mmCIF file of C-alpha atoms and ligand atoms in Angstrom:
data_model
loop_
_atom_site.group_PDB
_atom_site.id
_atom_site.type_symbol
_atom_site.label_atom_id
_atom_site.label_comp_id
_atom_site.label_asym_id
_atom_site.label_seq_id
_atom_site.Cartn_x
_atom_site.Cartn_y
_atom_site.Cartn_z
ATOM 1 C CA UNK A 5 -34.612 5.913 5.244
ATOM 2 C CA UNK A 6 -33.240 3.635 2.537
ATOM 3 C CA UNK A 7 -29.526 2.911 2.893
ATOM 4 C CA UNK A 8 -27.412 3.853 -0.125
ATOM 5 C CA UNK A 9 -25.864 0.802 -1.818
ATOM 6 C CA UNK A 10 -22.106 1.096 -2.188
ATOM 7 C CA UNK A 11 -21.057 0.946 -5.837
ATOM 8 C CA UNK A 12 -17.604 -0.355 -6.660
ATOM 9 C CA UNK A 13 -16.068 -0.408 -10.120
ATOM 10 C CA UNK A 14 -13.647 -3.256 -10.696
ATOM 11 C CA UNK A 15 -11.168 -3.491 -13.564
ATOM 12 C CA UNK A 16 -8.437 -5.945 -14.499
ATOM 13 C CA UNK A 17 -6.212 -7.181 -17.271
ATOM 14 C CA UNK A 18 -5.710 -10.778 -18.438
ATOM 15 C CA UNK A 19 -3.480 -11.601 -15.441
ATOM 16 C CA UNK A 20 -6.330 -11.084 -13.009
ATOM 17 C CA UNK A 21 -9.545 -12.488 -14.477
ATOM 18 C CA UNK A 22 -9.873 -15.260 -11.906
ATOM 19 C CA UNK A 23 -9.072 -13.037 -8.916
ATOM 20 C CA UNK A 24 -11.410 -10.326 -10.232
ATOM 21 C CA UNK A 25 -14.268 -12.838 -10.269
ATOM 22 C CA UNK A 26 -13.474 -13.994 -6.728
ATOM 23 C CA UNK A 27 -13.416 -10.401 -5.462
ATOM 24 C CA UNK A 28 -16.531 -9.534 -7.423
ATOM 25 C CA UNK A 29 -18.477 -12.398 -5.821
ATOM 26 C CA UNK A 30 -17.068 -11.484 -2.428
ATOM 27 C CA UNK A 31 -18.301 -7.897 -2.782
ATOM 28 C CA UNK A 32 -21.681 -8.917 -4.136
ATOM 29 C CA UNK A 33 -22.158 -11.304 -1.215
ATOM 30 C CA UNK A 34 -21.917 -8.225 1.029
ATOM 31 C CA UNK A 35 -24.661 -6.427 -0.905
ATOM 32 C CA UNK A 36 -22.226 -4.156 -2.752
ATOM 33 C CA UNK A 37 -23.077 -3.279 -6.357
ATOM 34 C CA UNK A 38 -20.173 -4.111 -8.659
ATOM 35 C CA UNK A 39 -19.552 -2.517 -12.054
ATOM 36 C CA UNK A 40 -17.197 -4.746 -14.030
ATOM 37 C CA UNK A 41 -15.046 -2.850 -16.544
ATOM 38 C CA UNK A 42 -12.267 -5.434 -16.723
ATOM 39 C CA UNK A 43 -11.469 -8.013 -19.333
ATOM 40 C CA UNK A 44 -13.164 -11.390 -18.941
ATOM 41 C CA UNK A 45 -10.840 -13.448 -21.120
ATOM 42 C CA UNK A 46 -7.280 -14.656 -20.655
ATOM 43 C CA UNK A 47 -6.215 -13.086 -23.972
ATOM 44 C CA UNK A 48 -3.301 -10.726 -23.502
ATOM 45 C CA UNK A 49 -4.457 -7.104 -23.217
ATOM 46 C CA UNK A 50 -3.197 -3.704 -22.043
ATOM 47 C CA UNK A 51 -3.612 -2.817 -18.369
ATOM 48 C CA UNK A 52 -3.654 1.003 -18.938
ATOM 49 C CA UNK A 53 -7.011 0.657 -20.709
ATOM 50 C CA UNK A 54 -8.558 -0.870 -17.594
ATOM 51 C CA UNK A 55 -6.787 1.407 -15.130
ATOM 52 C CA UNK A 56 -8.226 4.378 -16.970
ATOM 53 C CA UNK A 57 -11.733 2.845 -17.015
ATOM 54 C CA UNK A 58 -11.628 2.318 -13.247
ATOM 55 C CA UNK A 59 -10.254 5.817 -12.685
ATOM 56 C CA UNK A 60 -12.869 7.496 -14.874
ATOM 57 C CA UNK A 61 -15.761 5.663 -13.219
ATOM 58 C CA UNK A 62 -14.579 6.848 -9.802
ATOM 59 C CA UNK A 63 -13.710 10.399 -10.868
ATOM 60 C CA UNK A 64 -17.090 10.859 -12.570
ATOM 61 C CA UNK A 65 -18.999 9.584 -9.538
ATOM 62 C CA UNK A 66 -20.430 6.625 -11.451
ATOM 63 C CA UNK A 67 -18.816 4.476 -8.757
ATOM 64 C CA UNK A 68 -18.054 5.329 -5.124
ATOM 65 C CA UNK A 69 -14.751 3.469 -5.106
ATOM 66 C CA UNK A 70 -12.622 1.382 -7.458
ATOM 67 C CA UNK A 71 -10.592 -1.805 -7.381
ATOM 68 C CA UNK A 72 -7.897 -2.371 -10.004
ATOM 69 C CA UNK A 73 -6.062 -5.658 -10.440
ATOM 70 C CA UNK A 74 -3.281 -6.657 -12.823
ATOM 71 C CA UNK A 75 -0.296 -8.980 -12.377
ATOM 72 C CA UNK A 76 1.407 -6.779 -9.790
ATOM 73 C CA UNK A 77 -1.167 -4.018 -9.295
ATOM 74 C CA UNK A 78 1.523 -1.545 -10.289
ATOM 75 C CA UNK A 79 0.789 -0.814 -13.942
ATOM 76 C CA UNK A 80 -2.965 -0.569 -13.532
ATOM 77 C CA UNK A 81 -2.605 1.757 -10.524
ATOM 78 C CA UNK A 82 -0.208 4.043 -12.406
ATOM 79 C CA UNK A 83 -2.779 4.302 -15.192
ATOM 80 C CA UNK A 84 -5.688 4.941 -12.792
ATOM 81 C CA UNK A 85 -3.674 7.670 -11.054
ATOM 82 C CA UNK A 86 -3.403 9.596 -14.335
ATOM 83 C CA UNK A 87 -7.122 10.361 -14.094
ATOM 84 C CA UNK A 88 -7.677 13.618 -12.264
ATOM 85 C CA UNK A 89 -9.114 13.094 -8.795
ATOM 86 C CA UNK A 90 -7.936 9.509 -8.453
ATOM 87 C CA UNK A 91 -5.866 8.332 -5.518
ATOM 88 C CA UNK A 92 -4.965 4.745 -6.323
ATOM 89 C CA UNK A 93 -2.766 2.741 -3.934
ATOM 90 C CA UNK A 94 -1.156 -0.641 -4.503
ATOM 91 C CA UNK A 95 -1.549 -2.661 -1.306
ATOM 92 C CA UNK A 96 -0.263 -6.189 -0.811
ATOM 93 C CA UNK A 97 -1.287 -6.365 2.835
ATOM 94 C CA UNK A 98 -4.103 -4.978 4.998
ATOM 95 C CA UNK A 99 -2.065 -2.443 7.014
ATOM 96 C CA UNK A 100 -1.260 -0.309 3.964
ATOM 97 C CA UNK A 101 -4.817 -0.701 2.709
ATOM 98 C CA UNK A 102 -6.209 0.590 6.009
ATOM 99 C CA UNK A 103 -3.805 3.535 6.211
ATOM 100 C CA UNK A 104 -4.360 4.390 2.549
ATOM 101 C CA UNK A 105 -7.980 5.104 3.483
ATOM 102 C CA UNK A 106 -7.339 6.738 6.859
ATOM 103 C CA UNK A 107 -4.568 9.086 5.739
ATOM 104 C CA UNK A 108 -4.596 9.264 1.930
ATOM 105 C CA UNK A 109 -8.340 8.884 1.386
ATOM 106 C CA UNK A 110 -7.557 6.402 -1.368
ATOM 107 C CA UNK A 111 -10.446 5.949 -3.758
ATOM 108 C CA UNK A 112 -8.945 3.118 -5.818
ATOM 109 C CA UNK A 113 -7.400 -0.001 -4.303
ATOM 110 C CA UNK A 114 -4.971 -1.944 -6.473
ATOM 111 C CA UNK A 115 -3.219 -5.245 -5.930
ATOM 112 C CA UNK A 116 -1.516 -7.938 -7.939
ATOM 113 C CA UNK A 117 -3.039 -11.284 -8.842
ATOM 114 C CA UNK A 118 0.506 -12.645 -9.113
ATOM 115 C CA UNK A 119 1.426 -11.207 -5.723
ATOM 116 C CA UNK A 120 -1.415 -11.935 -3.315
ATOM 117 C CA UNK A 121 -3.571 -15.038 -2.905
ATOM 118 C CA UNK A 122 -7.332 -14.792 -2.996
ATOM 119 C CA UNK A 123 -7.810 -14.964 0.796
ATOM 120 C CA UNK A 124 -5.242 -12.208 1.340
ATOM 121 C CA UNK A 125 -6.906 -10.160 -1.398
ATOM 122 C CA UNK A 126 -10.295 -10.487 0.315
ATOM 123 C CA UNK A 127 -8.770 -9.422 3.631
ATOM 124 C CA UNK A 128 -7.124 -6.416 1.962
ATOM 125 C CA UNK A 129 -10.432 -5.411 0.373
ATOM 126 C CA UNK A 130 -12.417 -5.835 3.602
ATOM 127 C CA UNK A 131 -9.887 -3.871 5.646
ATOM 128 C CA UNK A 132 -9.871 -1.093 3.049
ATOM 129 C CA UNK A 133 -13.662 -0.880 3.008
ATOM 130 C CA UNK A 134 -13.960 -0.851 6.795
ATOM 131 C CA UNK A 135 -11.416 1.928 7.303
ATOM 132 C CA UNK A 136 -12.541 5.548 7.383
ATOM 133 C CA UNK A 137 -10.770 8.667 6.212
ATOM 134 C CA UNK A 138 -9.599 10.725 9.196
ATOM 135 C CA UNK A 139 -9.577 14.109 7.462
ATOM 136 C CA UNK A 140 -8.048 16.873 9.623
ATOM 137 C CA UNK A 141 -4.334 17.337 8.946
ATOM 138 C CA UNK A 142 -4.525 14.750 6.189
ATOM 139 C CA UNK A 143 -6.864 16.874 4.109
ATOM 140 C CA UNK A 144 -4.160 19.506 3.536
ATOM 141 C CA UNK A 145 -1.853 16.789 2.228
ATOM 142 C CA UNK A 146 -4.500 15.262 -0.007
ATOM 143 C CA UNK A 147 -5.237 18.784 -1.316
ATOM 144 C CA UNK A 148 -1.518 19.217 -2.031
ATOM 145 C CA UNK A 149 -1.553 16.013 -4.079
ATOM 146 C CA UNK A 150 -4.399 17.315 -6.219
ATOM 147 C CA UNK A 151 -2.767 20.749 -6.537
ATOM 148 C CA UNK A 152 -0.061 18.953 -8.525
ATOM 149 C CA UNK A 153 -2.714 18.117 -11.123
ATOM 150 C CA UNK A 154 -3.256 21.850 -11.722
ATOM 151 C CA UNK A 155 0.426 22.714 -12.288
HETATM 152 C C1 RB5 B 29 1.014 -8.419 -17.737
HETATM 153 O O1 RB5 B 29 1.869 -9.451 -18.093
HETATM 154 C C2 RB5 B 29 1.617 -7.598 -16.607
HETATM 155 O O2 RB5 B 29 2.654 -6.826 -17.083
HETATM 156 C C3 RB5 B 29 0.545 -6.751 -15.960
HETATM 157 O O3 RB5 B 29 -0.482 -7.558 -15.503
HETATM 158 C C4 RB5 B 29 0.965 -5.931 -14.758
HETATM 159 O O4 RB5 B 29 1.627 -6.694 -13.807
HETATM 160 C C5 RB5 B 29 1.631 -4.654 -15.031
HETATM 161 O O5 RB5 B 29 1.964 -3.852 -14.164
#
């Protein structure tokens, strides 16, 4: 049977063009399909636009997972989290990235181009992708997060 190719949407503002391209190449070198919805110029732009694009691509199923990068990872993750069904986590190190998958079933990984170097960013991404959601008791908590969206 043919193996399904993982599709990752990646979005960024002007602070993260270079790191986005490094991560994009890194993912593509692993055979992952990358959908780029970020800006490709260094002209100042608004991170919420790109956080929403990443969030919508994940929530609609166009992409399996998302990666969102701005200066800190904070603004773009806040924006992505406003899209229903998105669980975006800012992770500046691999431990949080791993646990964000195992316990929170994060579907968008965010980090800051002004916070982490490119090798750390690659390690964060790889750790996040390798980790698996544990389900079980964590599902109730994830369900409780999404119940907030209905209130
Ligand atoms: C842009 O200067 C910066 O504010 C943005 O990249 C991000 O860090 C926001 O959270």
